[in-house]
């Protein structure tokens, strides 16, 4: 078999190593396009310029280009259909992608086929002084949740309990929404949008009925119209707050609930017309009401889940992304990994702000990784850094480190994390809050 040239948007060394362990990787040659620093750990996204430079690099490549892939959220996931179209490699259509990523359009499309599984919602302009009144006129009353039409992670998401909460949220939204709304609007300008969607651009926000319960993510793909869910990951939050504690795989949800989520997944992705690409859908199961809610659809594999799929199933689910981009049905193994369960843990502090004065040394990290086999520890801060400078954080805490761990049962996994976390030593100065 001839070597296949695969270009990866924003590829870093860690993910290059992951990709080179995929099935069939001996026949793949991975190339980076667009530097990782331009699309990760930054809040400046010059999409037009990045596309121009990427297109020039790709067209100057002297060999066939077999695939262009990405594994990150905005701006990578949103740029891919534009870049693939210019180069002529497989991708889902821009419109089908935006029916997932444009949160208002996505809710409109979901309502057409699964109205009983989504919350009440409305769009609003955060710069409109009458925004709160208009939300009420649309039939939404406090408490509700607000977030941008397009965001990344949990950034700029707020629970609104009072007019004061809304005023605070709107101030933050107006200050920060432009970093994503402007590049997102560039992408919207290239799409064929319905009039009621075009009028709600990236500078708008969503207000939604509060939903909750047991949160999880269904990872899946569509190949030639066939929607295939292949794994469900639980998303566990810290008590009483919105911040994530860990992602755990496989899910502990009841089998009947998992089956219903997979059925809903097939229904909505078929209706959207999404094809030949990976996705994941976040759901809640309200155990008290025995009700399933669809939270949102993402047009990529979850990078946070790569290591836990490898631990449990035997390979990172980037396997799905690469195979689809090559026009192949994914060759994803099942339960062939070294562990029966795995998790990604978020080691957090709940300060308003602080300066980091001490972090675990490289030697301490290596010792801990050796003490807990299979563990990967990725520090997100360094000494001298102000916590508020960390990008992609939620509105309530700061993640100091990510830890991927595996075990043979859930209890051992959680106990091992607790033991390890006690040995991670950070220090701070000028703590506020």
Short mmCIF file of C-alpha atoms in Angstrom, two decimals:
data_model
loop_
_atom_site.label_atom_id
_atom_site.label_comp_id
_atom_site.label_asym_id
_atom_site.label_seq_id
_atom_site.Cartn_x
_atom_site.Cartn_y
_atom_site.Cartn_z
CA UNK A 1 0.00 0.00 0.00
CA UNK A 2 1.28 3.47 -0.86
CA UNK A 3 1.90 5.95 1.93
CA UNK A 4 -1.05 8.26 2.60
CA UNK A 5 -0.31 11.93 3.33
CA UNK A 6 -2.50 13.23 6.13
CA UNK A 7 -2.37 16.89 7.18
CA UNK A 8 -3.37 17.67 10.77
CA UNK A 9 -4.47 21.20 11.68
CA UNK A 10 -2.64 22.40 14.80
CA UNK A 11 -0.79 19.13 15.39
CA UNK A 12 1.48 19.12 18.44
CA UNK A 13 4.09 16.54 19.38
CA UNK A 14 1.86 14.82 21.94
CA UNK A 15 -0.86 14.20 19.36
CA UNK A 16 1.66 13.21 16.68
CA UNK A 17 2.71 10.36 18.97
CA UNK A 18 -0.94 9.39 19.51
CA UNK A 19 -1.63 9.41 15.78
CA UNK A 20 1.40 7.26 15.06
CA UNK A 21 -0.08 4.52 17.28
CA UNK A 22 -3.31 4.25 15.27
CA UNK A 23 -4.15 1.11 13.34
CA UNK A 24 -2.63 1.36 9.87
CA UNK A 25 -0.31 4.21 10.90
CA UNK A 26 2.65 2.48 9.27
CA UNK A 27 1.02 3.50 5.99
CA UNK A 28 0.35 7.09 7.06
CA UNK A 29 2.61 10.12 7.02
CA UNK A 30 1.35 12.93 9.25
CA UNK A 31 2.11 16.57 8.47
CA UNK A 32 1.23 19.65 10.50
CA UNK A 33 -0.62 22.59 8.99
CA UNK A 34 -1.18 25.78 11.04
CA UNK A 35 0.96 25.93 14.17
CA UNK A 36 -0.66 24.56 17.36
CA UNK A 37 -0.06 27.85 19.20
CA UNK A 38 -2.35 29.59 16.70
CA UNK A 39 -5.36 27.42 17.50
CA UNK A 40 -4.75 26.26 21.07
CA UNK A 41 -4.26 28.21 24.31
CA UNK A 42 -5.04 31.48 22.58
CA UNK A 43 -8.00 33.80 22.28
CA UNK A 44 -7.02 35.37 18.95
CA UNK A 45 -8.37 33.53 15.91
CA UNK A 46 -7.54 35.18 12.54
CA UNK A 47 -9.39 32.50 10.55
CA UNK A 48 -9.17 34.25 7.18
CA UNK A 49 -5.39 34.64 7.45
CA UNK A 50 -4.91 31.09 8.77
CA UNK A 51 -6.93 29.63 5.90
CA UNK A 52 -4.96 31.66 3.36
CA UNK A 53 -1.61 30.44 4.71
CA UNK A 54 -2.81 26.85 5.11
CA UNK A 55 -4.12 26.76 1.55
CA UNK A 56 -0.80 28.11 0.25
CA UNK A 57 1.18 25.51 2.21
CA UNK A 58 -1.02 22.65 1.03
CA UNK A 59 -1.02 23.69 -2.62
CA UNK A 60 2.78 23.94 -2.52
CA UNK A 61 3.03 20.35 -1.27
CA UNK A 62 4.59 18.32 -4.02
CA UNK A 63 2.73 15.05 -3.40
CA UNK A 64 -0.92 13.92 -3.25
CA UNK A 65 -2.88 15.10 -0.19
CA UNK A 66 -5.09 12.24 1.00
CA UNK A 67 -6.77 13.83 4.03
CA UNK A 68 -6.99 16.94 6.20
CA UNK A 69 -8.07 16.38 9.80
CA UNK A 70 -8.34 18.13 13.14
CA UNK A 71 -9.09 17.10 16.72
CA UNK A 72 -9.82 20.46 18.35
CA UNK A 73 -12.88 22.64 18.83
CA UNK A 74 -13.13 26.18 17.48
CA UNK A 75 -11.52 27.39 15.32
CA UNK A 76 -10.21 24.07 13.93
CA UNK A 77 -13.50 22.17 13.66
CA UNK A 78 -15.19 25.18 12.05
CA UNK A 79 -12.41 25.81 9.53
CA UNK A 80 -12.06 22.24 8.29
CA UNK A 81 -14.93 22.17 5.75
CA UNK A 82 -13.65 25.40 4.17
CA UNK A 83 -10.08 24.12 3.96
CA UNK A 84 -11.10 20.67 2.69
CA UNK A 85 -13.29 22.22 0.00
CA UNK A 86 -10.43 24.40 -1.25
CA UNK A 87 -8.04 21.44 -1.42
CA UNK A 88 -10.56 18.83 -2.55
CA UNK A 89 -10.43 16.35 0.33
CA UNK A 90 -13.46 14.67 1.98
CA UNK A 91 -15.45 16.53 4.64
CA UNK A 92 -19.01 17.00 5.76
CA UNK A 93 -20.71 20.08 4.30
CA UNK A 94 -20.25 23.47 5.94
CA UNK A 95 -24.01 23.82 6.40
CA UNK A 96 -24.36 20.45 8.17
CA UNK A 97 -21.48 21.37 10.44
CA UNK A 98 -23.04 24.73 11.29
CA UNK A 99 -26.35 23.04 12.10
CA UNK A 100 -24.36 21.57 15.00
CA UNK A 101 -21.99 24.43 15.92
CA UNK A 102 -24.34 27.43 15.60
CA UNK A 103 -26.22 26.85 18.84
CA UNK A 104 -29.41 28.67 17.78
CA UNK A 105 -29.60 26.97 14.36
CA UNK A 106 -28.85 23.66 16.05
CA UNK A 107 -31.78 24.09 18.47
CA UNK A 108 -34.13 25.01 15.61
CA UNK A 109 -33.15 21.86 13.70
CA UNK A 110 -33.39 19.69 16.82
CA UNK A 111 -36.89 21.02 17.55
CA UNK A 112 -38.05 19.74 14.16
CA UNK A 113 -37.53 16.07 15.12
CA UNK A 114 -36.98 15.82 18.89
CA UNK A 115 -38.79 18.70 20.58
CA UNK A 116 -39.46 16.66 23.74
CA UNK A 117 -35.72 16.24 24.37
CA UNK A 118 -34.52 19.86 24.25
CA UNK A 119 -35.05 22.81 26.63
CA UNK A 120 -36.99 25.97 25.87
CA UNK A 121 -34.62 28.49 24.30
CA UNK A 122 -34.31 31.89 22.69
CA UNK A 123 -31.52 33.99 21.18
CA UNK A 124 -30.68 37.49 22.42
CA UNK A 125 -28.29 40.33 21.73
CA UNK A 126 -26.11 40.95 24.82
CA UNK A 127 -25.63 44.58 23.75
CA UNK A 128 -29.41 45.15 23.80
CA UNK A 129 -30.36 47.00 27.04
CA UNK A 130 -33.80 45.33 26.85
CA UNK A 131 -32.33 41.82 26.49
CA UNK A 132 -33.66 40.50 29.81
CA UNK A 133 -37.15 41.77 29.04
CA UNK A 134 -37.08 40.18 25.58
CA UNK A 135 -36.03 36.84 27.08
CA UNK A 136 -39.07 37.00 29.35
CA UNK A 137 -41.31 37.87 26.42
CA UNK A 138 -40.03 34.70 24.73
CA UNK A 139 -41.36 32.65 27.67
CA UNK A 140 -38.12 32.07 29.58
CA UNK A 141 -37.94 33.01 33.24
CA UNK A 142 -35.19 32.79 35.85
CA UNK A 143 -33.38 30.61 36.55
CA UNK A 144 -31.98 30.04 33.08
CA UNK A 145 -28.58 29.52 31.47
CA UNK A 146 -26.85 31.88 29.01
CA UNK A 147 -23.96 31.23 26.62
CA UNK A 148 -22.69 32.59 23.30
CA UNK A 149 -24.09 31.33 19.99
CA UNK A 150 -20.62 29.90 19.43
CA UNK A 151 -18.18 29.25 22.23
CA UNK A 152 -15.46 26.81 23.19
CA UNK A 153 -15.54 24.57 26.23
CA UNK A 154 -17.48 26.14 29.11
CA UNK A 155 -16.22 29.63 28.30
CA UNK A 156 -18.66 32.50 28.98
CA UNK A 157 -21.45 30.26 30.23
CA UNK A 158 -23.49 31.51 33.22
CA UNK A 159 -26.40 30.35 35.33
CA UNK A 160 -28.79 33.26 35.87
CA UNK A 161 -30.71 33.37 39.15
CA UNK A 162 -31.39 37.12 39.40
CA UNK A 163 -31.26 40.37 37.40
CA UNK A 164 -27.90 41.03 39.05
CA UNK A 165 -26.58 37.71 37.74
CA UNK A 166 -27.76 38.65 34.28
CA UNK A 167 -26.12 42.08 34.46
CA UNK A 168 -22.83 40.48 35.50
CA UNK A 169 -23.06 37.87 32.75
CA UNK A 170 -23.88 40.44 30.07
CA UNK A 171 -20.91 42.57 31.13
CA UNK A 172 -18.59 39.57 30.76
CA UNK A 173 -20.22 38.52 27.48
CA UNK A 174 -19.97 41.95 25.91
CA UNK A 175 -16.34 42.16 26.94
CA UNK A 176 -15.32 38.73 25.64
CA UNK A 177 -17.69 37.61 22.91
CA UNK A 178 -15.87 39.36 20.07
CA UNK A 179 -12.86 37.02 20.23
CA UNK A 180 -14.98 34.23 18.76
CA UNK A 181 -17.90 36.07 17.15
CA UNK A 182 -15.78 37.90 14.57
CA UNK A 183 -13.96 34.82 13.19
CA UNK A 184 -17.17 32.77 13.44
CA UNK A 185 -19.01 35.37 11.38
CA UNK A 186 -16.35 35.01 8.68
CA UNK A 187 -17.27 31.33 8.45
CA UNK A 188 -21.01 32.12 8.45
CA UNK A 189 -20.47 34.41 5.46
CA UNK A 190 -19.42 31.35 3.43
CA UNK A 191 -22.55 29.32 4.25
CA UNK A 192 -26.05 29.17 2.80
CA UNK A 193 -28.11 30.14 5.86
CA UNK A 194 -31.87 30.49 6.39
CA UNK A 195 -32.94 34.09 7.00
CA UNK A 196 -33.94 33.43 10.63
CA UNK A 197 -30.45 32.05 11.28
CA UNK A 198 -28.49 34.67 9.33
CA UNK A 199 -30.01 37.41 11.49
CA UNK A 200 -28.60 35.71 14.63
CA UNK A 201 -24.85 35.99 14.06
CA UNK A 202 -21.90 35.11 16.28
CA UNK A 203 -22.37 38.25 18.37
CA UNK A 204 -25.62 36.87 19.78
CA UNK A 205 -26.19 34.63 22.78
CA UNK A 206 -28.56 31.89 23.85
CA UNK A 207 -30.81 31.76 26.88
CA UNK A 208 -32.00 28.26 27.73
CA UNK A 209 -34.17 26.58 30.30
CA UNK A 210 -32.08 24.98 33.05
CA UNK A 211 -31.56 21.30 32.40
CA UNK A 212 -29.46 18.87 34.35
CA UNK A 213 -28.92 15.42 35.70
CA UNK A 214 -26.39 12.74 34.88
CA UNK A 215 -24.27 14.24 32.10
CA UNK A 216 -22.60 12.16 29.43
CA UNK A 217 -21.18 12.33 25.92
CA UNK A 218 -22.06 9.97 23.08
CA UNK A 219 -19.08 9.67 20.73
CA UNK A 220 -20.03 8.71 17.19
CA UNK A 221 -19.46 9.08 13.47
CA UNK A 222 -21.37 9.03 10.19
CA UNK A 223 -20.03 6.97 7.29
CA UNK A 224 -21.90 7.14 3.98
CA UNK A 225 -25.11 8.05 5.80
CA UNK A 226 -24.77 5.37 8.49
CA UNK A 227 -24.78 6.93 11.98
CA UNK A 228 -22.66 4.87 14.41
CA UNK A 229 -22.45 5.68 18.16
CA UNK A 230 -19.47 3.74 19.54
CA UNK A 231 -18.93 4.88 23.13
CA UNK A 232 -20.52 6.85 25.98
CA UNK A 233 -18.41 8.83 28.47
CA UNK A 234 -19.77 10.15 31.78
CA UNK A 235 -19.06 13.80 32.64
CA UNK A 236 -18.94 14.23 36.41
CA UNK A 237 -18.96 17.68 38.04
CA UNK A 238 -17.71 18.92 41.40
CA UNK A 239 -20.55 19.08 43.96
CA UNK A 240 -22.73 22.19 43.77
CA UNK A 241 -20.79 23.84 40.91
CA UNK A 242 -20.65 23.70 37.11
CA UNK A 243 -16.96 22.77 36.93
CA UNK A 244 -16.03 19.30 35.65
CA UNK A 245 -14.36 16.86 38.06
CA UNK A 246 -13.71 14.03 35.60
CA UNK A 247 -14.68 12.24 32.40
CA UNK A 248 -15.19 8.50 32.99
CA UNK A 249 -15.36 5.69 30.42
CA UNK A 250 -17.26 3.43 29.99
CA UNK A 251 -20.48 5.06 31.19
CA UNK A 252 -22.34 3.75 34.23
CA UNK A 253 -25.71 4.86 32.83
CA UNK A 254 -28.46 2.20 32.73
CA UNK A 255 -28.35 0.21 29.49
CA UNK A 256 -31.86 1.33 28.47
CA UNK A 257 -30.90 5.01 28.81
CA UNK A 258 -27.73 4.48 26.78
CA UNK A 259 -29.75 2.73 24.07
CA UNK A 260 -32.27 5.60 23.94
CA UNK A 261 -29.47 8.18 23.65
CA UNK A 262 -27.98 6.20 20.77
CA UNK A 263 -31.41 6.12 19.08
CA UNK A 264 -31.79 9.90 19.47
CA UNK A 265 -28.26 10.35 18.15
CA UNK A 266 -29.05 8.44 14.97
CA UNK A 267 -32.26 10.42 14.53
CA UNK A 268 -30.79 13.92 14.84
CA UNK A 269 -27.56 13.34 12.90
CA UNK A 270 -29.52 11.80 10.02
CA UNK A 271 -31.92 14.76 10.04
CA UNK A 272 -29.04 17.25 9.99
CA UNK A 273 -27.46 15.53 6.99
CA UNK A 274 -24.06 15.32 8.66
CA UNK A 275 -21.92 12.75 6.85
CA UNK A 276 -18.46 11.19 6.63
CA UNK A 277 -17.18 12.83 9.79
CA UNK A 278 -16.90 12.30 13.55
CA UNK A 279 -19.05 14.03 16.16
CA UNK A 280 -20.09 13.82 19.78
CA UNK A 281 -23.35 14.76 21.51
CA UNK A 282 -23.66 15.80 25.13
CA UNK A 283 -26.78 14.65 27.00
CA UNK A 284 -28.30 14.81 30.46
CA UNK A 285 -30.39 12.09 32.04
CA UNK A 286 -32.70 13.57 34.70
CA UNK A 287 -33.02 10.47 36.85
CA UNK A 288 -35.87 11.89 38.98
CA UNK A 289 -38.09 12.65 35.99
CA UNK A 290 -36.57 9.85 33.87
CA UNK A 291 -36.08 12.39 31.10
CA UNK A 292 -33.28 12.74 28.56
CA UNK A 293 -32.10 16.18 27.43
CA UNK A 294 -29.81 16.96 24.49
CA UNK A 295 -27.31 19.60 25.59
CA UNK A 296 -25.21 20.22 22.46
CA UNK A 297 -23.58 18.66 19.40
CA UNK A 298 -19.84 18.94 18.69
CA UNK A 299 -18.35 18.29 15.25
CA UNK A 300 -15.24 16.36 16.27
CA UNK A 301 -14.04 13.65 18.59
CA UNK A 302 -13.45 14.95 22.11
CA UNK A 303 -9.70 15.36 22.47
CA UNK A 304 -10.12 14.93 26.24
CA UNK A 305 -11.38 11.40 25.59
CA UNK A 306 -8.50 10.23 23.37
CA UNK A 307 -6.41 8.76 26.15
CA UNK A 308 -9.31 7.12 27.98
CA UNK A 309 -10.46 5.38 24.78
CA UNK A 310 -6.90 4.16 24.27
CA UNK A 311 -6.76 2.85 27.84
CA UNK A 312 -10.06 0.94 27.56
CA UNK A 313 -10.51 0.12 23.87
CA UNK A 314 -6.88 -0.08 22.79
CA UNK A 315 -6.50 2.97 20.54
CA UNK A 316 -7.32 6.68 20.60
CA UNK A 317 -10.61 7.43 18.87
CA UNK A 318 -8.65 9.72 16.57
CA UNK A 319 -8.73 6.45 14.62
CA UNK A 320 -12.27 7.43 13.64
CA UNK A 321 -11.24 10.89 12.45
CA UNK A 322 -8.37 9.63 10.29
CA UNK A 323 -10.23 6.71 8.73
CA UNK A 324 -13.21 8.87 7.78
CA UNK A 325 -11.01 11.56 6.27
CA UNK A 326 -9.47 8.84 4.09
CA UNK A 327 -12.94 7.70 2.98
CA UNK A 328 -12.80 4.50 5.04
CA UNK A 329 -15.16 2.97 7.59
CA UNK A 330 -13.43 3.44 10.97
CA UNK A 331 -11.34 0.53 12.26
CA UNK A 332 -12.06 1.21 15.94
CA UNK A 333 -11.38 -1.65 18.39
CA UNK A 334 -13.59 -2.32 21.43
CA UNK A 335 -12.43 -3.25 24.96
CA UNK A 336 -8.95 -4.25 23.82
CA UNK A 337 -7.07 -1.80 26.06
CA UNK A 338 -4.96 -2.35 29.18
CA UNK A 339 -7.69 -1.15 31.60
CA UNK A 340 -11.38 -1.82 32.17
CA UNK A 341 -12.16 1.79 33.15
CA UNK A 342 -10.40 5.11 32.65
CA UNK A 343 -10.87 8.77 33.48
CA UNK A 344 -9.62 12.24 32.79
CA UNK A 345 -9.52 14.22 36.05
CA UNK A 346 -9.47 18.01 36.44
CA UNK A 347 -7.36 19.19 39.36
CA UNK A 348 -8.90 22.60 40.15
CA UNK A 349 -8.86 25.54 42.51
CA UNK A 350 -11.90 27.73 43.10
CA UNK A 351 -10.23 31.13 43.51
CA UNK A 352 -11.34 34.37 41.92
CA UNK A 353 -7.69 34.89 40.96
CA UNK A 354 -4.14 34.28 42.23
CA UNK A 355 -0.52 34.15 41.14
CA UNK A 356 1.01 30.67 40.98
CA UNK A 357 4.18 30.61 43.09
CA UNK A 358 4.98 26.88 43.01
CA UNK A 359 4.12 23.88 40.81
CA UNK A 360 5.19 20.20 41.01
CA UNK A 361 8.62 19.64 39.45
CA UNK A 362 9.19 17.43 36.41
CA UNK A 363 10.83 14.88 38.71
CA UNK A 364 7.82 14.85 41.04
CA UNK A 365 5.47 14.38 38.08
CA UNK A 366 7.54 11.51 36.71
CA UNK A 367 7.64 9.81 40.13
CA UNK A 368 3.84 10.01 40.42
CA UNK A 369 3.34 8.68 36.90
CA UNK A 370 5.57 5.73 37.73
CA UNK A 371 3.73 5.10 41.01
CA UNK A 372 0.37 4.93 39.21
CA UNK A 373 1.03 2.98 35.95
CA UNK A 374 -0.66 4.35 32.86
CA UNK A 375 -1.12 7.79 34.39
CA UNK A 376 -0.44 10.94 32.37
CA UNK A 377 -0.20 14.28 34.19
CA UNK A 378 -0.34 17.51 32.18
CA UNK A 379 0.24 20.72 34.15
CA UNK A 380 -1.68 23.72 32.83
CA UNK A 381 0.16 26.40 34.84
CA UNK A 382 3.72 27.42 35.66
CA UNK A 383 5.26 29.48 38.43
CA UNK A 384 4.69 33.22 38.02
CA UNK A 385 1.47 32.80 36.01
CA UNK A 386 -1.71 34.63 36.97
CA UNK A 387 -4.63 32.22 36.97
CA UNK A 388 -6.88 34.66 35.13
CA UNK A 389 -4.51 34.49 32.14
CA UNK A 390 -5.43 30.83 31.56
CA UNK A 391 -7.53 30.48 28.38
CA UNK A 392 -10.55 28.20 27.94
CA UNK A 393 -11.61 28.17 31.61
CA UNK A 394 -15.14 28.00 32.97
CA UNK A 395 -16.55 30.93 34.91
CA UNK A 396 -16.05 29.46 38.38
CA UNK A 397 -12.64 27.78 38.70
CA UNK A 398 -9.20 27.17 37.22
CA UNK A 399 -7.86 23.78 36.09
CA UNK A 400 -4.25 23.52 37.29
CA UNK A 401 -3.63 20.05 35.86
CA UNK A 402 -5.25 17.31 33.78
CA UNK A 403 -4.71 13.69 34.82
CA UNK A 404 -5.54 10.63 32.73
CA UNK A 405 -5.71 7.40 34.73
CA UNK A 406 -6.83 3.80 34.21
CA UNK A 407 -7.87 1.01 36.57
CA UNK A 408 -9.75 -2.29 36.65
CA UNK A 409 -12.81 -0.89 38.43
CA UNK A 410 -14.41 2.48 39.21
CA UNK A 411 -13.68 2.42 42.95
CA UNK A 412 -9.97 1.82 42.43
CA UNK A 413 -9.85 4.56 39.79
CA UNK A 414 -11.33 7.16 42.14
CA UNK A 415 -9.20 6.03 45.09
CA UNK A 416 -6.02 6.23 43.02
CA UNK A 417 -6.88 9.74 41.86
CA UNK A 418 -7.54 10.88 45.44
CA UNK A 419 -4.18 9.46 46.57
CA UNK A 420 -2.34 11.06 43.68
CA UNK A 421 -4.06 14.45 44.07
CA UNK A 422 -2.88 14.67 47.68
CA UNK A 423 0.70 14.52 46.37
CA UNK A 424 0.34 17.35 43.83
CA UNK A 425 1.70 20.46 45.53
CA UNK A 426 0.92 23.96 44.25
CA UNK A 427 1.33 27.29 46.04
CA UNK A 428 -0.21 30.72 45.39
CA UNK A 429 0.23 34.38 46.25
CA UNK A 430 -2.25 37.25 46.38
CA UNK A 431 -5.23 34.89 46.51
CA UNK A 432 -8.52 36.70 45.97
CA UNK A 433 -11.85 35.00 46.80
#
